[in-house]
Coordinates of C-alpha atoms in Angstrom, one line a residue:
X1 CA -44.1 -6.3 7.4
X2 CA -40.7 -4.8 6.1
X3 CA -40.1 -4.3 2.7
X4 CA -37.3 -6.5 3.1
X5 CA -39.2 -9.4 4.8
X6 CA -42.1 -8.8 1.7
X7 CA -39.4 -9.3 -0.6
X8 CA -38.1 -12.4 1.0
X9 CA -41.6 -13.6 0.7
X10 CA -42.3 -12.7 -2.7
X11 CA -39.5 -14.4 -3.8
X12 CA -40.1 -17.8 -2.1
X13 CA -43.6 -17.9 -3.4
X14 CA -42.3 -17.3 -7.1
X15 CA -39.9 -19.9 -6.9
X16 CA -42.1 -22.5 -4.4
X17 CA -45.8 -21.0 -5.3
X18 CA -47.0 -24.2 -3.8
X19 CA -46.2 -27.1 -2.2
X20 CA -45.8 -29.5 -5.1
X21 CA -43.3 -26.9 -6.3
X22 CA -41.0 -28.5 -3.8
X23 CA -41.3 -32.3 -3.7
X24 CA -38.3 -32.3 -5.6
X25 CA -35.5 -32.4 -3.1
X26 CA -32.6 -32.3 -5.1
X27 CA -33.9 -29.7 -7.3
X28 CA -35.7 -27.2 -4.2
X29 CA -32.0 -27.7 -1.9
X30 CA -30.5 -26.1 -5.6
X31 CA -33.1 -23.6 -5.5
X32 CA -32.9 -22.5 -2.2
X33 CA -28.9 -22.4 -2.2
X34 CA -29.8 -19.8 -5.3
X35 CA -32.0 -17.7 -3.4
X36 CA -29.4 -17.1 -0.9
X37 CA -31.5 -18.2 1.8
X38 CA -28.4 -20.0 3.6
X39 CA -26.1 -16.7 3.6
X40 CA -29.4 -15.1 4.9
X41 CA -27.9 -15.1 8.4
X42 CA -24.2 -14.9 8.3
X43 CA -22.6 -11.3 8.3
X44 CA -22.1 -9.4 5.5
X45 CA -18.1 -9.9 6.7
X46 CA -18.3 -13.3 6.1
X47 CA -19.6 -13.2 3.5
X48 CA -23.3 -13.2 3.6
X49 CA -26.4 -11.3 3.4
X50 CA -26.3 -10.1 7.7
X51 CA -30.5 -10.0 7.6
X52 CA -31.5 -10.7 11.3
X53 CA -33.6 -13.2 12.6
X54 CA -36.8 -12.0 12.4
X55 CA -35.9 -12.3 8.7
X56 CA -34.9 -15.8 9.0
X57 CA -38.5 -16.4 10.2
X58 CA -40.0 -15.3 6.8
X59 CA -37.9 -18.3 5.2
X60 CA -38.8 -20.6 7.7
X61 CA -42.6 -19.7 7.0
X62 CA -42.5 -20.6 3.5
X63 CA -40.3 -23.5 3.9
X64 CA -43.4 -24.8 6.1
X65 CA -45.7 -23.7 3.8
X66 CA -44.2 -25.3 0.7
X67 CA -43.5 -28.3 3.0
X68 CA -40.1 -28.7 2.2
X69 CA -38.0 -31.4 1.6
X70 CA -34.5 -31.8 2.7
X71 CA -32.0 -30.9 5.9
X72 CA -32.5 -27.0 5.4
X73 CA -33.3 -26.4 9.1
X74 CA -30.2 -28.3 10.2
X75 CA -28.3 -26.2 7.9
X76 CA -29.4 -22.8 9.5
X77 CA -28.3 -24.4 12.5
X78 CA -24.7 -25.2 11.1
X79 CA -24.0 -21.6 9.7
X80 CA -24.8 -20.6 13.1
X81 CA -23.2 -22.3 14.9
X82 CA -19.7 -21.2 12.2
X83 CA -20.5 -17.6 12.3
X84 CA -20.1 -17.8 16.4
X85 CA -17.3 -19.9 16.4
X86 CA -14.4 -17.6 15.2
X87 CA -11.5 -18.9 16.1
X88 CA -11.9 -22.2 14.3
X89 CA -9.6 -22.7 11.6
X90 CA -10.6 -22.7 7.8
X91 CA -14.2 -21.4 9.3
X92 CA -14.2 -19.1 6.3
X93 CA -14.2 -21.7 3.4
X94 CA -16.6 -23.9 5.9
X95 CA -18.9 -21.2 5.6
X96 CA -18.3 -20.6 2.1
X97 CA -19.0 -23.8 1.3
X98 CA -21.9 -24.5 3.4
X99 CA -24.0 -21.1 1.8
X100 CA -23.4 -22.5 -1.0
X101 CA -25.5 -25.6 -0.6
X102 CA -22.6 -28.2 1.3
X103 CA -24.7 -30.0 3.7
X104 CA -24.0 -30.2 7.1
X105 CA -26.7 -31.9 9.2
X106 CA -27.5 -32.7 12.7
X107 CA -30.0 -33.6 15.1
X108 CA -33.5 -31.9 15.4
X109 CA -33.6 -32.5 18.8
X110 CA -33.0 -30.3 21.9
X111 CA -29.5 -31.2 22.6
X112 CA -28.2 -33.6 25.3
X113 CA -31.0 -36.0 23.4
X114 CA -28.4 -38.1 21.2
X115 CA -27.7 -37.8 17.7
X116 CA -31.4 -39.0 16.5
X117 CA -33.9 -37.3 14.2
X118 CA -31.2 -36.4 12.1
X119 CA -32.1 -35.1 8.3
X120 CA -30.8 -36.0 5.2
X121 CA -27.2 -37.8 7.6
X122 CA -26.7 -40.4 4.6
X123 CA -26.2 -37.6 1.9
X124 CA -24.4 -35.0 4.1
X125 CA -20.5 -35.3 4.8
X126 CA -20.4 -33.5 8.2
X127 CA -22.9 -33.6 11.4
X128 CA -23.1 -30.9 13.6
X129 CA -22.4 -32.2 17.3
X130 CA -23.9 -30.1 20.1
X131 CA -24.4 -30.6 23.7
X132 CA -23.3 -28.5 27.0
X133 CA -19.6 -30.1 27.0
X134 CA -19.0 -29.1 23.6
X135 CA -20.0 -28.4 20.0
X136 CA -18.6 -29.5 17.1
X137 CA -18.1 -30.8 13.0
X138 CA -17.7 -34.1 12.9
X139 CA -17.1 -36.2 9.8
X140 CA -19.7 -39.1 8.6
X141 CA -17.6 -41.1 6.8
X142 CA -17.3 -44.9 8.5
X143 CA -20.4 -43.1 10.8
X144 CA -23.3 -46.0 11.4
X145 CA -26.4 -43.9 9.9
X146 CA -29.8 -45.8 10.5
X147 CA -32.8 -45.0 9.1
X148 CA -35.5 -43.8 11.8
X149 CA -39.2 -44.1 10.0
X150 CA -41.8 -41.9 10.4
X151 CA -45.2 -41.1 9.0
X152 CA -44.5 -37.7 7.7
X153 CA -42.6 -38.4 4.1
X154 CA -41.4 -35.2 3.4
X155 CA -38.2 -35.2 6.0
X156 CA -36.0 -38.5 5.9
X157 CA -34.5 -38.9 9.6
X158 CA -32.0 -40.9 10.7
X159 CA -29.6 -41.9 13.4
X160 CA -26.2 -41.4 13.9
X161 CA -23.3 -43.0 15.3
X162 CA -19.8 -41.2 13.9
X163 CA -16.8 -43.4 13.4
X164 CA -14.7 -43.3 16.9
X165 CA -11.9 -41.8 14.7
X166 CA -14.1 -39.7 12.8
X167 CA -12.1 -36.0 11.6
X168 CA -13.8 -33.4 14.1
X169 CA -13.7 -29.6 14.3
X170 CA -14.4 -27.9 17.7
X171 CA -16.5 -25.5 17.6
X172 CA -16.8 -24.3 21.3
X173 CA -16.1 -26.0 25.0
X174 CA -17.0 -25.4 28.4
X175 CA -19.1 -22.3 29.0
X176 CA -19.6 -21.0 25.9
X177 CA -20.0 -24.6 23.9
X178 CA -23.7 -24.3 26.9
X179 CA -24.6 -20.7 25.5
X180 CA -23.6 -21.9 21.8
X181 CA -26.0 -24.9 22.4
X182 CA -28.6 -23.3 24.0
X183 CA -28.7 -20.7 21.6
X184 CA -28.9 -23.2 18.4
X185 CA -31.8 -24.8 20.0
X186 CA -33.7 -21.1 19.7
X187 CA -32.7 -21.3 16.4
X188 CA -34.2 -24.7 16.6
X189 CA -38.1 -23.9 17.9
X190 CA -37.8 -20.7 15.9
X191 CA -37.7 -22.7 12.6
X192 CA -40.0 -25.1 13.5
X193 CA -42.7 -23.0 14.9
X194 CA -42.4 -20.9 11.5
X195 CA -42.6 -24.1 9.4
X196 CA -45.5 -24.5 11.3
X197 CA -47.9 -21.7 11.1
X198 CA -46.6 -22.0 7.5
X199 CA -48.1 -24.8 7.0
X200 CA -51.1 -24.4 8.8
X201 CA -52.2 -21.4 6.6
X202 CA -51.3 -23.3 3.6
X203 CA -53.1 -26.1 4.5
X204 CA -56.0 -23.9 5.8
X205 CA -56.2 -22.5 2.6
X206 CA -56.7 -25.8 0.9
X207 CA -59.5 -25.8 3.3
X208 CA -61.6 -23.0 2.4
X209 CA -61.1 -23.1 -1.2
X210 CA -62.7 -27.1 -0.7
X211 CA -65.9 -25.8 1.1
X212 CA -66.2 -22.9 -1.4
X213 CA -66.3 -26.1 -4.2
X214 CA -67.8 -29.2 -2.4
X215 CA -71.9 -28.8 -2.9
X216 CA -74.4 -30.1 -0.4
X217 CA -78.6 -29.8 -0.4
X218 CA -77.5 -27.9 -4.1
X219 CA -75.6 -25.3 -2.3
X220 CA -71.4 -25.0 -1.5
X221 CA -70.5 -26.0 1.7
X222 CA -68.9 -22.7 2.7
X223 CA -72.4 -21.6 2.9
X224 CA -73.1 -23.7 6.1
X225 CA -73.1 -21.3 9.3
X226 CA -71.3 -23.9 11.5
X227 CA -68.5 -24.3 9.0
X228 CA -67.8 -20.5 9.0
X229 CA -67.7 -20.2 12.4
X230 CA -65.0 -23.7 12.3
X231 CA -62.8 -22.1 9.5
X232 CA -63.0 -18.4 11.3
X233 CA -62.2 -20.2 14.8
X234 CA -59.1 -21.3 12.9
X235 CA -58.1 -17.9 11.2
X236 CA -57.7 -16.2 14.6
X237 CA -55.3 -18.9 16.0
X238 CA -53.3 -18.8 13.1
X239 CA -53.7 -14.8 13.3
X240 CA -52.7 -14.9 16.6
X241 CA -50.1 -17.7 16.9
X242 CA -48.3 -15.4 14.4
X243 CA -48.2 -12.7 15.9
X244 CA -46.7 -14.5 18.8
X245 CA -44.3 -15.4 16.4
X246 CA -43.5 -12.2 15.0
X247 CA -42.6 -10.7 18.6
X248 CA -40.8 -13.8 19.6
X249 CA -37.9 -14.1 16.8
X250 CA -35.3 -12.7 19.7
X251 CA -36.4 -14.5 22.7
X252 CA -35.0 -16.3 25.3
X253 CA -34.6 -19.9 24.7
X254 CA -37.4 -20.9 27.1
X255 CA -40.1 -18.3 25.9
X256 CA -38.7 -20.2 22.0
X257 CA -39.7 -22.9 23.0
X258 CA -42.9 -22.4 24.7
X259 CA -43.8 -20.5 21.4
X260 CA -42.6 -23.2 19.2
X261 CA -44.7 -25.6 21.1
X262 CA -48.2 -23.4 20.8
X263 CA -47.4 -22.4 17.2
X264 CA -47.2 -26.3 16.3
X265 CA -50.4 -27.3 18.3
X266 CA -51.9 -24.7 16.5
X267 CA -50.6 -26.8 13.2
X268 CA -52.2 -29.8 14.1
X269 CA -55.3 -28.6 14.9
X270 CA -56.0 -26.2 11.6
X271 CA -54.5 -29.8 10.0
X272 CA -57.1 -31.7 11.9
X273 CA -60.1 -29.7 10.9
X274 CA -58.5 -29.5 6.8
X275 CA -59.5 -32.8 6.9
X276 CA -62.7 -33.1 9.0
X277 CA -63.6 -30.2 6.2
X278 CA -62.5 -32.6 3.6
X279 CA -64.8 -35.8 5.2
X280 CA -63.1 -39.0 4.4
X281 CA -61.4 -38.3 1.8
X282 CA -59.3 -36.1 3.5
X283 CA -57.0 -38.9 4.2
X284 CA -57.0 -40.2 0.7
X285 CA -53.9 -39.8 -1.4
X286 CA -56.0 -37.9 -4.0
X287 CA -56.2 -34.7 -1.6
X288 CA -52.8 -33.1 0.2
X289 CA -54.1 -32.2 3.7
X290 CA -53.3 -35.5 5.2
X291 CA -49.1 -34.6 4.3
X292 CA -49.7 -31.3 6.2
X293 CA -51.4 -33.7 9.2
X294 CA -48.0 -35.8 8.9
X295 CA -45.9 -32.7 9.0
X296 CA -47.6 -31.3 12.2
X297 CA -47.2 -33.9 14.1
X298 CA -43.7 -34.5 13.6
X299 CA -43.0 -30.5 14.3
X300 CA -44.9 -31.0 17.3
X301 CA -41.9 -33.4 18.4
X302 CA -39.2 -32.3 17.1
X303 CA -37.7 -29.4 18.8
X304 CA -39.1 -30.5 22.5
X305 CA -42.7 -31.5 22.9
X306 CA -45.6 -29.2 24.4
X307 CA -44.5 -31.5 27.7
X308 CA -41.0 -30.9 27.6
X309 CA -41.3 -26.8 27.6
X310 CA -43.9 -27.0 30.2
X311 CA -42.1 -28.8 32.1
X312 CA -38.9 -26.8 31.6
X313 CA -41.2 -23.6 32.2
X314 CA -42.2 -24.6 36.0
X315 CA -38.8 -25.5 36.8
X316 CA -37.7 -22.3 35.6
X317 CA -40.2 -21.1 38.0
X318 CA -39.9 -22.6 40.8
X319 CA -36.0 -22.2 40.8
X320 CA -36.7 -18.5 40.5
X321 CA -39.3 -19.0 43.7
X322 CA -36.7 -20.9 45.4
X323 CA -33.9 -17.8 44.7
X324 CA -36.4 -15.1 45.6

């Protein structure tokens, strides 16, 4: 790792050292706005820090691995999609404004599925609006914004329906509004898959530090055989799934999302075994592991399921077969 990319880390795990550090959503968006992580990846022209992307994976790491509250994914996804828009007029006090802390949300779906799963819509006064046809701001005032449950707490998604005369700012048309999208939804599986294997190593670590206390027959659990081999099982798919992640931060959109799909089905199943470790009362609201459970499966949606990429994979395929 870079000294830069340590630094980024270091940082993040003095300000969130763990993932109660961060329940506060309010207080964590202020914190993060601080740490400059939302100029992280706009130009230094504009403005902003110009660190690249495999940067951008370190923050997306610890935001998984403080579990963090709030629309901070959608915002990387909005200062994106401003720093390649530059002909758009007032982009510069947009972006200003938006590093800063100005939320701008939209959906964490692969575009072209509607404006659903989208974080934080009620507090944020723009939506960012992408599809193949076009990409753009729009406002949210008048905008029908229901909430859409689900059974991980620590993102609050909605749906969206803007006003019909709702102010909006094109960002890019035609051709290039296909290339912006598909290149936000990168961006997308990039920053899930990193909240992901965040949050499986914090959650493994939980883990391992409850078999090194729990005692059974007068001795810790860690001292079982078959629970070393479990826990080391899940070290080298973590181990690995990172490293996949590490070579992967400037991919194609379709190897992105096949990564993004393996990093979070890795997720779930360290989360899985944090709580077989734990035994019943893994589930109980006196032990965490069950909010990492939550958190992996919804990653494991969002972005385009496991099905989704696979699918999108053998088309790729076979149109390649059918050209060759």
């Amino acid at each position: 790792m870079s000294a830069l990319r340590r630094e980024l880390e270091d940082n993040a795990r003095k300000v969130f050292p763990d993932w109660q550090a961060a329940q506060d959503a309010e207080g964590s968006w202020a914190q993060m706005a601080e740490l400059g992580w939302f100029m992280a990846g706009v130009p230094e022209a504009l403005g902003g820090l110009g660190l690249e992307r495999r940067d951008l994976a370190v923050i997306f790491t610890e935001m998984g691995r403080a579990r963090m509250p709030g629309p901070a994914l959608a915002q990387f996804l909005a200062l994106e999609a401003l720093v390649q828009a530059p002909d758009v007029p007032g982009r510069e006090e947009l972006l200003e404004n938006a590093m800063a802390g100005a939320a701008i949300t939209t959906s964490l779906t692969i575009a072209g599925d509607g404006l659903s799963a989208v974080p934080d819509a009620d507090t944020a006064s723009q939506i960012l609006v992408r599809s193949a046809d076009e990409v753009a701001l729009v406002g949210l005032a008048g905008a029908k914004i229901t909430p859409f449950p689900t059974w991980d707490g620590s993102r609050r998604l909605f749906s969206v329906e803007p006003a019909p005369d709702a102010p909006r700012i094109p960002l890019a048309a035609g051709a290039e509004a296909a290339a912006l999208t598909e290149r936000l939804d990168g961006l997308l599986c990039l920053g899930l898959a990193g909240d992901a294997l965040g949050g499986a190593e914090a959650v493994l670590a939980m883990a391992i530090e409850y078999l090194g206390t729990r005692r059974q027959f007068d001795r810790p659990l860690a001292m079982f055989q078959a629970l070393k081999h479990r826990a080391a099982d899940l070290k080298v798919a973590l181990e690995t799934a990172t490293a996949l992640y590490e070579a992967s931060s400037e991919a194609a959109p379709l190897a992105l999302g096949a990564m993004k799909a393996h990093c979070c089905e890795v997720y779930k199943q360290v989360a899985e075994e944090a709580v077989q470790f734990h035994g019943g009362i893994g589930l109980t609201v006196e032990y965490p592991v069950h909010l990492f459970l939550k958190r992996a499966f919804l990653n494991r949606t969002l972005g385009g399921s496991a099905a989704f990429w696979n699918e999108s994979a053998g088309d790729a395929v076979l149109e390649r077969t059918s050209a060759g």
